[in-house]
Amino acid sequence: MCGIISILSKKDDVIGDLIASLRKLEYRGYDSAGISYIDDNSVLQTIKTIGKIEVLEDLVTKNQTEGVVRPPSKPSESEFLIGDTEHRSVVQQETDYEELGRGSIGIGHTRWATHGKVSPQNAHPHTSNGVAIVHNGIIENYRELKNSLIRDNFEFDGESDSEVIAKLISNHLKNGLEFIDAFKNTIAQLSGTFAIVAIYDLAPNIIIGTKRGAPMTIGLSNDKLNFYIASDAIALSTLCDEISYLEEGDYVICEKSDQLNYRILTENWESIERDKVQNTISMADVGKNGFEDFMMKEISEEPIVIDNMITQFNCDFDISHYRSIYIIACGTSFYAGLLSKYWIEEMAGIHVDVEIASEFRYRNLVSPKDSLYVFISQSGETIDTLAAMRKANQLGLDTLSIVNVDSSSIAREAGHNLKTLAGFEIGVASTKSFIAQAMAMLMLTIKKNNLDVRIIKNIMHSILLGKDKIKVIAEKIKDSKSMLYMGRGCSYPIALEGALKMKELSYISAEGYPSGETKHGPIAMIDSNVYSIVIAPFDRYFDKTLSNTQEILARHGPVIFLTTDRAIPFIEDLENNNLADCIIFHEDAVPQENQTDELLRPLSFAMAVHLLAYYTAKAKGLDADKPRNLAKSVTVE
Ligand code: M6R
């Protein structure tokens, strides 16, 4: 959560690079953003604003071309607000209101608010007497630190926990420490999780960072003229061919003389080398490739992900000797785990429990013998999943991670890791990575040679061809206040996934239920304004799903019924019964009905519910890639 980029350069134009990297990091959080840099007059300049990077970019450009927007009269404080109340920004200068110059050292941040509301004051960087810092994570003891700083006459601008970091460094500097020692002493005072980078206007040739529990990546540009510290490798795509990941407790210090020299130190301040790895991320990986948004691009890639998983996934892990499997994850990854429970129990005959990571990590665990603990995560950084896995590791249990980002903490710390092959997923909503996670679990259940996924791909093909129909339905449902998603068996996790996507993208209250459960309460919600989305592939549950649908229709609830052509002979009644909409996808030339097809068919409907949520968000004029209040990787509790 939150994105960090920092640059120490032999050139004097870091501002453009800071903004460009922040754009790549925006998926990590986007409620506010800012940069600090030391200009060519050795003055620390800070520009920060509520809103997305484009707002920051406009502000920076405006300041560079027109000079700082001046307040009517010079305010007594070092900060002033510009812009309207919705997009208020802080331009902060430590000296006079000079035109912003160029800089060769700078830090940038895109925020997902934890402590403190979304405001310019709580946006990063935080500054104090020439020190500027950016921080990801949470400082748990910030209250006591803040109180002690207040006793030392420091004044605070906002409520953010991060603000204490800049003030602590500044306090140590005031007490005579050099910048590096001031930073180190500050870190020793902090508890919590963090990745922090700092700069100081009286040491304009030094950049320093450290990490505890939040990722940090470093790299030297190919021309050796820029040194970068970032929260993840995407920020450094196209900038460095080689990068290193810092380990827990590491510090990195880069100093500029006639060249850029950097060193990594452990928590005990001993020099250490960290492996360099190729940074293979290209612009094609992280671009929209002609699509309107990342989410649409990523949904369209779902069939490709299936192919990649079938042809390249390393599924050498054997689950057959385990008596039970526990799957632990959050959000969409949890639903992929839930879907695999149906598969593993039916096809591999192994008991499976699926649990939300934030619950698992804090409860007393009774672990039966011969159990495997599987942790599913797209980002590999979700703090609850990571903490749950660490707990299992500490107990000496067998852990396996299914992760899309193989440099992530979960991938690196798991007993065994399998990398899903979804490629970069930038849209905040998980779409293609859900398909990849489900495929990974499927391939642990059925060996590759026995797996035939034509049914999934055929239906997905038909869904993509029929996406305009989904778009029309989205227009119809976009103003509803609440929805129910229903499914039975393997369609139940798809209903949950559909409801989550609808909530997070369209802000419409949506709940997923097993169809059989609706009459135990949710049916009370049904009226002519509450849409029910029924996931109804033709399977052993079909008749029952049909009856549950009739129960909704009998109460004047509009139903969107999603099924395939195999069900056509059985739905005539339904279609005559004021159904709001029925979409029949085609299964095409699947040779014969078999038990596996029946279990696989629901997975393809994930694409339909992803598209429905996407088009509903678009119909409401919302940003499908960056839904409000969310971030792609949730590294706080
Ligand atoms: O990176 P992870 O898979 O661990 O993330 C888990 C959830 O935060 C994530 O799936 C979230 O629910 C998505 N926004 C859903 O679209």
XYZ file of C-alpha atoms and ligand atoms in Angstrom, residues 330-333 377-379 382 428-430 437 500-501 504 634, ligand 1:
32
model
C -7.993 -12.563 1.506
C -10.561 -11.136 -0.912
C -10.601 -12.576 -4.383
C -7.719 -14.919 -3.555
C -2.037 -14.035 -2.956
C -1.708 -12.078 -6.166
C 0.625 -9.435 -4.732
C -0.942 -8.819 1.720
C -6.972 -2.686 -8.479
C -9.690 -5.288 -8.896
C -8.281 -8.799 -9.260
C -5.021 -18.801 -8.943
C -17.182 -8.390 -4.444
C -16.357 -6.990 -7.866
C -15.639 -2.527 -5.157
C -2.879 -4.281 1.231
O -2.735 -9.576 -3.373
P -3.765 -10.475 -2.753
O -4.283 -11.492 -3.677
O -3.275 -11.077 -1.456
O -4.950 -9.496 -2.377
C -6.061 -9.965 -1.686
C -7.197 -8.964 -1.738
O -6.786 -7.739 -1.185
C -7.673 -8.705 -3.172
O -8.059 -9.884 -3.803
C -8.851 -7.726 -3.165
O -9.964 -8.310 -2.575
C -9.160 -7.268 -4.591
N -9.310 -5.841 -4.617
C -10.381 -7.887 -5.151
O -10.631 -7.470 -6.441
